Amino acid sequence: MIREQLGNKLFFFDGGMGTLLQERGLAPGELPETWNLLHPEEIRGIHRAYIEAGSDIVLTNTFGANALKFHADGYSLEETVKRAVQLVKEAASEAGAGTGEEKESTGKRRIYTALDIGPTGKLLKPMGDLDFEDAYEAFKEVMVWGEEAGADLIHIETMSDTYELKAAVLAAKENTSLPVFATAIYDERRKLLTGADVPSVIALLEGLRVDALGINCGMGPEQMMPVLEEYVKYSSLPIIVKPNAGLPKQKDGKTFYDVSPEEFAGYMEQIVSMGACLIGGCCGTTPEHIRAAVQRCRNMKISRPAEKDYTIVSSYGQGVMLGDGSKIIGERINPTGKKKFKQALKEHDLDYILREGIAQQDNGAHILDVNVGLPDIDEPAMMKETVQELQSVVNIPLQIDTVDSEAMEQALRIYNGKAMVNSVSGKQESMDKVFPLIRHYGGVVIGLTLDENGIPDDAEGRVQIACRIIEEAAKYGIRKKDIVIDALAMTISSEPDGAKVTLETLRRLRDEVGVKTVLGVSNISFGLPSRPVINAAFYTMAMMNGLSAGIINPLSEDMMKAWYAYHALMGLDANCERYIGHYSSMQTSASGTAPAAEHRGMISLKESIEKGLKEDAAAITAELSEVQDPLDIINTELIPALNCVGDGFEKGTVFLPQLLMSAEAAKSAFAILKDRMDKSGEVQEKIGTVVLATVKGDIHDIGKNIVKVLLENYSFDVIDLGKDVPAEQIADIVVKKKIRLAGLSALMTTTVVSMEDTIRMLREKAPWCKVMVGGAVLNQDYADMIGADFYGKDAMQSVRYAQELFENGK
Amino acid sequence: MEKRMKEAIRYLGYGRNTADERTRIMIENTFTEMDKVSGPKYICRVFAVKQMEDEIIKIGNMEITSRSLSRNLKGCTKAVLFGATLGPGVDQLIRRTSLTDMSRAVIQQACAAAMLEEYCDEKQQEIGRKLEEEGLYLRPRFSPGYGDFDIHYQEPIMRMLDCAKNIGLTMTDSYMMTPTKSVTAVIGASPVKERCPIAGCEACSKTDCEYRR
């Protein structure tokens, strides 16, 4: 069927639908899909005109037909979708063409009915409020109806968000047997609206195994060409191009497009010669445009795009290609050997984990390894949540690191992009478990060179296992480019030849097998003193022998020095720009202008906090804590400083940025003192625990975050439940932990309603708990009306209320 | 001082006070930082305006009951529906900074708000110049949520502009715009030239607001 012909035969899609419907009287804001039932003859007429113009593939009038977007009372969505499919088939019959339903060969031209799937019009979490699985369900039902009604393929288009695109493709692949086409909408920067670049979109779609992919809408054919060039460079799949008839222009309040059919055809000829295999039109194009394009391009020869050999992992924002220099995979999101990290996992302190991610990216990591495995925690749930949260604050790809296949699957499913996966081994059992997941969700998987017999102690043995992993993967259709082999670094303290074997393995994998490689570099020095000395030297040697990506600690200065130097030395850093950019600024800070060195000895800790000098406060605290008791420092320096700033804020002499700079400075001082006290076993008594949440439906949490920082400064423990938090979740934790004070924030009148619901539930389930509220639309009257105990006009007032409550209660 | 700097300082709660130099430098640097991550986009369409009965007004096919909007559009023959956003990059940066440094996060927040206003003003002036050729003059922008112009009108406005597809602007179930640094508005166009082309804050009836200009 059409699958086999893709890339061998030039296919023509139809053109615009919306613009033609508007000409026939569709009002702005009216749902075009209702016309399938209201004015079927108009829809059928448009389909027929396209078929007569030469379109082979006709899109159903279902672009906005999904439960999230289609709110038309009195119209059944199912009926609307199914009727849409029939209308294409009826139009084909009317035009004397075949629809694939004929019992025998009729010699008629075959028309393919493509179920058109557009975006939901909602933004997915965490940027918006639509859950990934809800988006999936909305797409799924429409696709199932479409297949039932006889659609020949599913055409997902105009997607501006890779996450939504993934939900749609998964829904199609998991619930229908139809071919899946997917096209996205780019802007003039060659990016999606949510920031993704071309390689990342292609990596995602190829990983999910769509049948064809491409570009539609947003631009005219001329502007699309640079995007197409990138598609041709990266795609191994047939490419679809459906431009608008130029850029939209406005006249008399109407939008119009002004590329004529002849001009359009000329551009499309060029587009086909560049490598497009399926062409058509989007907004503003008409049957005349398609007719002209068909006439111009009909006899052009096309060829299936060549198989590309790039190893690309992607996040929502960018693709990272392995093989161009050596990439850095940050290893710090991993509890192994890290007490604080383990504690953060146990206490569900996601912010701690997220900060580890941010710090590593800021230090130069290209990919982040994510391992949250710990006995006694629900790893699949934790992994899923961590991946979701991380991808909302770092835009580099993640490496899902787990031996729990349930955790691996859940993370792969909700990951926004094509993930790196750590790992599979040469053990049959491991390959049987991991490869089906990679086949289903896409991904670049790390293959460990060990098998049932353990780790071979020579390079030959490791290379053989690598080849076996590659062979086994091929059975699943997973290509060599999507496998990265871990040559395994064994500590030289117990294996004298460990480094040599690993380096030889790397070299042979590069030269003989032609596969990308990875290493957990620092294993090499296990058991030795001054490990960074060995690690950095070995890292350089490994890169020299072809290491495509090193799993390292990007916060280690030694490792980063090795990385920068290697790339500068090997001509992998044009004009040493990166090296100079990094180290020239380092020099100035080393020569004495660094803020921490600037004021030391000149100002007191109290002053540094009052002035909000974070680095100074940390440096001074470190020095001071050598000679003074931490609790003493808190009582004589920190608390008076905070009080002074807090008073100033209340009097109107200190303003919010300064208040928070002081808070951040105090926080950095507290962190150092806490380390000291942890070591000496001393504890600072906390005043009490406060639960904070931005209520259900509300996604503006900056006010709540300000309150959190201040409360923590004033020795409160804060349980931060985040934003868009359901009332039950807040009530549950308040009950479970017998919390005495809950702080709720809401920004708009529409969400104060959920604040009121939350208060009602708290009154019922936790009558002992006081509730303080804050947010832009609130005032005292409003707060009284919804039954809050306290209205905090600003963050300091919330702190004062909390202090009063807990201190009086003592 | 640059207008957007003044605005950012106002959003930070300084009222009529001036910010110290260090804060001003931070604001300046933040604008540079935000310029890199923001991808401002807008969409507008012109519709006919009909005053129906008292307090009811029709823009295209959308009927709106609102005394304050009716007053704003009095004498207008047309109205521009307008949507603008700074894009998701700004939200991501603020979220990220909130985890590491709240003082910078609030400054980013204020700068983003100031940038959005500035961008809307610029675009409104461009639109105004075009409409002047047709002899129409713009009124101040009026957004759902102002006065008694119900926030729920945001939904049909965004649908009529097809904001999701055109500029990536969407809305949550509770009518919050995502990306958050976004605006939808009605801009009246009247054949009579009046004095004040751009005015947002000053037109509001909440005169005791601490953020008032």
mmCIF file of C-alpha atoms in Angstrom, chain A residues 141-298:
data_model
loop_
_atom_site.group_PDB
_atom_site.id
_atom_site.type_symbol
_atom_site.label_atom_id
_atom_site.label_comp_id
_atom_site.label_asym_id
_atom_site.label_seq_id
_atom_site.Cartn_x
_atom_site.Cartn_y
_atom_site.Cartn_z
ATOM 1 C CA GLU A 141 -10.191 8.384 20.411
ATOM 2 C CA VAL A 142 -10.189 10.400 17.208
ATOM 3 C CA MET A 143 -7.633 8.095 15.591
ATOM 4 C CA VAL A 144 -9.579 4.984 16.526
ATOM 5 C CA TRP A 145 -12.752 6.486 15.021
ATOM 6 C CA GLY A 146 -10.814 7.481 11.943
ATOM 7 C CA GLU A 147 -9.502 3.976 11.387
ATOM 8 C CA GLU A 148 -12.952 2.505 11.975
ATOM 9 C CA ALA A 149 -14.383 4.850 9.367
ATOM 10 C CA GLY A 150 -11.793 3.718 6.846
ATOM 11 C CA ALA A 151 -9.004 6.304 6.860
ATOM 12 C CA ASP A 152 -5.873 5.092 5.037
ATOM 13 C CA LEU A 153 -3.352 6.939 7.120
ATOM 14 C CA ILE A 154 -2.974 9.362 9.995
ATOM 15 C CA HIS A 155 -1.591 12.770 9.198
ATOM 16 C CA ILE A 156 -0.446 14.726 12.263
ATOM 17 C CA GLU A 157 0.345 18.305 11.336
ATOM 18 C CA THR A 158 1.040 21.876 12.382
ATOM 19 C CA MET A 159 2.605 20.707 15.617
ATOM 20 C CA SER A 160 4.549 23.394 17.410
ATOM 21 C CA ASP A 161 5.471 21.416 20.519
ATOM 22 C CA THR A 162 7.509 18.203 20.449
ATOM 23 C CA TYR A 163 5.749 16.920 23.549
ATOM 24 C CA GLU A 164 2.302 17.129 22.014
ATOM 25 C CA LEU A 165 3.726 15.685 18.812
ATOM 26 C CA LYS A 166 5.003 12.706 20.777
ATOM 27 C CA ALA A 167 1.623 12.174 22.458
ATOM 28 C CA ALA A 168 -0.077 12.189 19.064
ATOM 29 C CA VAL A 169 2.393 9.819 17.402
ATOM 30 C CA LEU A 170 2.280 7.387 20.330
ATOM 31 C CA ALA A 171 -1.519 7.438 20.250
ATOM 32 C CA ALA A 172 -1.462 6.595 16.543
ATOM 33 C CA LYS A 173 1.168 3.859 16.814
ATOM 34 C CA GLU A 174 -0.324 2.191 19.880
ATOM 35 C CA ASN A 175 -3.963 2.220 18.851
ATOM 36 C CA THR A 176 -4.101 1.893 15.092
ATOM 37 C CA SER A 177 -2.269 -0.021 12.397
ATOM 38 C CA LEU A 178 -2.275 2.914 9.996
ATOM 39 C CA PRO A 179 0.787 4.604 8.508
ATOM 40 C CA VAL A 180 1.667 7.746 10.435
ATOM 41 C CA PHE A 181 2.822 11.016 8.880
ATOM 42 C CA ALA A 182 3.901 13.889 11.104
ATOM 43 C CA THR A 183 4.755 17.461 10.194
ATOM 44 C CA ALA A 184 5.667 20.432 12.341
ATOM 45 C CA ILE A 185 5.386 24.196 12.010
ATOM 46 C CA TYR A 186 8.607 26.249 12.109
ATOM 47 C CA ASP A 187 9.329 29.931 12.326
ATOM 48 C CA GLU A 188 11.966 31.928 10.482
ATOM 49 C CA ARG A 189 14.589 30.926 13.088
ATOM 50 C CA ARG A 190 14.010 27.314 11.974
ATOM 51 C CA LYS A 191 12.578 26.477 15.378
ATOM 52 C CA LEU A 192 9.226 25.311 16.686
ATOM 53 C CA LEU A 193 7.283 27.778 18.808
ATOM 54 C CA THR A 194 8.431 25.877 21.877
ATOM 55 C CA GLY A 195 12.049 26.160 20.789
ATOM 56 C CA ALA A 196 12.907 22.769 19.253
ATOM 57 C CA ASP A 197 15.364 22.678 16.359
ATOM 58 C CA VAL A 198 15.113 20.497 13.247
ATOM 59 C CA PRO A 199 17.509 17.704 14.328
ATOM 60 C CA SER A 200 15.636 17.253 17.619
ATOM 61 C CA VAL A 201 12.263 16.943 15.883
ATOM 62 C CA ILE A 202 13.620 14.445 13.365
ATOM 63 C CA ALA A 203 15.368 12.412 16.081
ATOM 64 C CA LEU A 204 12.122 12.228 18.050
ATOM 65 C CA LEU A 205 9.983 11.197 15.071
ATOM 66 C CA GLU A 206 12.428 8.670 13.674
ATOM 67 C CA GLY A 207 12.751 7.157 17.124
ATOM 68 C CA LEU A 208 8.971 6.772 17.251
ATOM 69 C CA ARG A 209 9.076 5.198 13.795
ATOM 70 C CA VAL A 210 6.713 7.380 11.835
ATOM 71 C CA ASP A 211 6.454 6.636 8.128
ATOM 72 C CA ALA A 212 7.067 10.124 6.783
ATOM 73 C CA LEU A 213 7.845 13.460 8.351
ATOM 74 C CA GLY A 214 8.091 17.072 7.347
ATOM 75 C CA ILE A 215 7.105 20.690 7.473
ATOM 76 C CA ASN A 216 3.796 22.477 7.033
ATOM 77 C CA CYS A 217 2.219 25.893 7.508
ATOM 78 C CA GLY A 218 3.846 28.937 9.097
ATOM 79 C CA MET A 219 5.686 30.068 5.986
ATOM 80 C CA GLY A 220 5.527 30.271 2.250
ATOM 81 C CA PRO A 221 7.486 27.863 0.034
ATOM 82 C CA GLU A 222 10.423 30.222 -0.354
ATOM 83 C CA GLN A 223 10.912 30.725 3.400
ATOM 84 C CA MET A 224 10.582 26.982 3.968
ATOM 85 C CA MET A 225 13.613 26.065 1.915
ATOM 86 C CA PRO A 226 16.246 26.587 4.644
ATOM 87 C CA VAL A 227 14.177 24.343 6.942
ATOM 88 C CA LEU A 228 13.883 21.772 4.175
ATOM 89 C CA GLU A 229 17.661 21.842 3.688
ATOM 90 C CA GLU A 230 18.064 20.775 7.284
ATOM 91 C CA TYR A 231 15.455 18.081 6.882
ATOM 92 C CA VAL A 232 17.291 16.720 3.867
ATOM 93 C CA LYS A 233 20.509 16.735 5.850
ATOM 94 C CA TYR A 234 19.163 14.837 8.861
ATOM 95 C CA SER A 235 16.162 12.770 7.803
ATOM 96 C CA SER A 236 16.360 9.152 6.729
ATOM 97 C CA LEU A 237 12.603 9.141 6.092
ATOM 98 C CA PRO A 238 10.565 10.531 3.176
ATOM 99 C CA ILE A 239 9.981 14.258 3.614
ATOM 100 C CA ILE A 240 6.635 16.054 3.379
ATOM 101 C CA VAL A 241 6.487 19.749 2.479
ATOM 102 C CA LYS A 242 3.225 21.703 2.632
ATOM 103 C CA PRO A 243 3.813 25.470 2.570
ATOM 104 C CA ASN A 244 1.322 28.280 2.814
ATOM 105 C CA ALA A 245 0.723 30.410 -0.252
ATOM 106 C CA GLY A 246 3.263 32.897 1.064
ATOM 107 C CA LEU A 247 3.301 34.872 4.293
ATOM 108 C CA PRO A 248 -0.083 36.068 5.573
ATOM 109 C CA LYS A 249 -1.052 39.629 4.748
ATOM 110 C CA GLN A 250 -4.011 41.619 5.931
ATOM 111 C CA LYS A 251 -6.402 43.794 4.056
ATOM 112 C CA ASP A 252 -9.720 45.159 5.250
ATOM 113 C CA GLY A 253 -9.504 42.945 8.297
ATOM 114 C CA LYS A 254 -9.087 39.813 6.221
ATOM 115 C CA THR A 255 -6.051 37.586 6.034
ATOM 116 C CA PHE A 256 -4.861 36.665 2.577
ATOM 117 C CA TYR A 257 -1.880 35.011 0.898
ATOM 118 C CA ASP A 258 -0.470 36.211 -2.362
ATOM 119 C CA VAL A 259 1.766 33.565 -3.934
ATOM 120 C CA SER A 260 0.030 32.720 -7.216
ATOM 121 C CA PRO A 261 -0.502 29.122 -8.400
ATOM 122 C CA GLU A 262 2.217 29.539 -11.046
ATOM 123 C CA GLU A 263 4.759 30.918 -8.600
ATOM 124 C CA PHE A 264 3.794 28.232 -6.095
ATOM 125 C CA ALA A 265 4.370 25.509 -8.700
ATOM 126 C CA GLY A 266 7.785 26.951 -9.504
ATOM 127 C CA TYR A 267 8.806 26.833 -5.875
ATOM 128 C CA MET A 268 7.437 23.326 -5.448
ATOM 129 C CA GLU A 269 9.505 22.134 -8.369
ATOM 130 C CA GLN A 270 12.559 23.409 -6.565
ATOM 131 C CA ILE A 271 11.366 21.806 -3.323
ATOM 132 C CA VAL A 272 10.985 18.411 -4.993
ATOM 133 C CA SER A 273 14.419 18.695 -6.559
ATOM 134 C CA MET A 274 15.819 19.459 -3.098
ATOM 135 C CA GLY A 275 14.464 16.136 -1.843
ATOM 136 C CA ALA A 276 10.799 16.349 -0.835
ATOM 137 C CA CYS A 277 8.824 13.170 -1.601
ATOM 138 C CA LEU A 278 5.317 14.306 -0.671
ATOM 139 C CA ILE A 279 4.123 17.814 -1.431
ATOM 140 C CA GLY A 280 0.989 19.835 -1.023
ATOM 141 C CA GLY A 281 -0.258 23.142 0.282
ATOM 142 C CA CYS A 282 -1.416 24.644 3.545
ATOM 143 C CA CYS A 283 -3.119 27.958 4.356
ATOM 144 C CA GLY A 284 -4.071 30.050 1.364
ATOM 145 C CA THR A 285 -3.406 27.366 -1.224
ATOM 146 C CA THR A 286 -6.261 26.349 -3.509
ATOM 147 C CA PRO A 287 -7.023 23.611 -6.040
ATOM 148 C CA GLU A 288 -5.406 25.891 -8.633
ATOM 149 C CA HIS A 289 -2.155 25.880 -6.667
ATOM 150 C CA ILE A 290 -2.220 22.107 -6.461
ATOM 151 C CA ARG A 291 -3.127 21.744 -10.128
ATOM 152 C CA ALA A 292 -0.221 23.960 -11.164
ATOM 153 C CA ALA A 293 2.175 22.076 -8.872
ATOM 154 C CA VAL A 294 0.988 18.695 -10.179
ATOM 155 C CA GLN A 295 1.454 19.800 -13.764
ATOM 156 C CA ARG A 296 4.896 21.167 -13.070
ATOM 157 C CA CYS A 297 6.245 18.322 -10.907
ATOM 158 C CA ARG A 298 4.336 15.243 -12.042
#
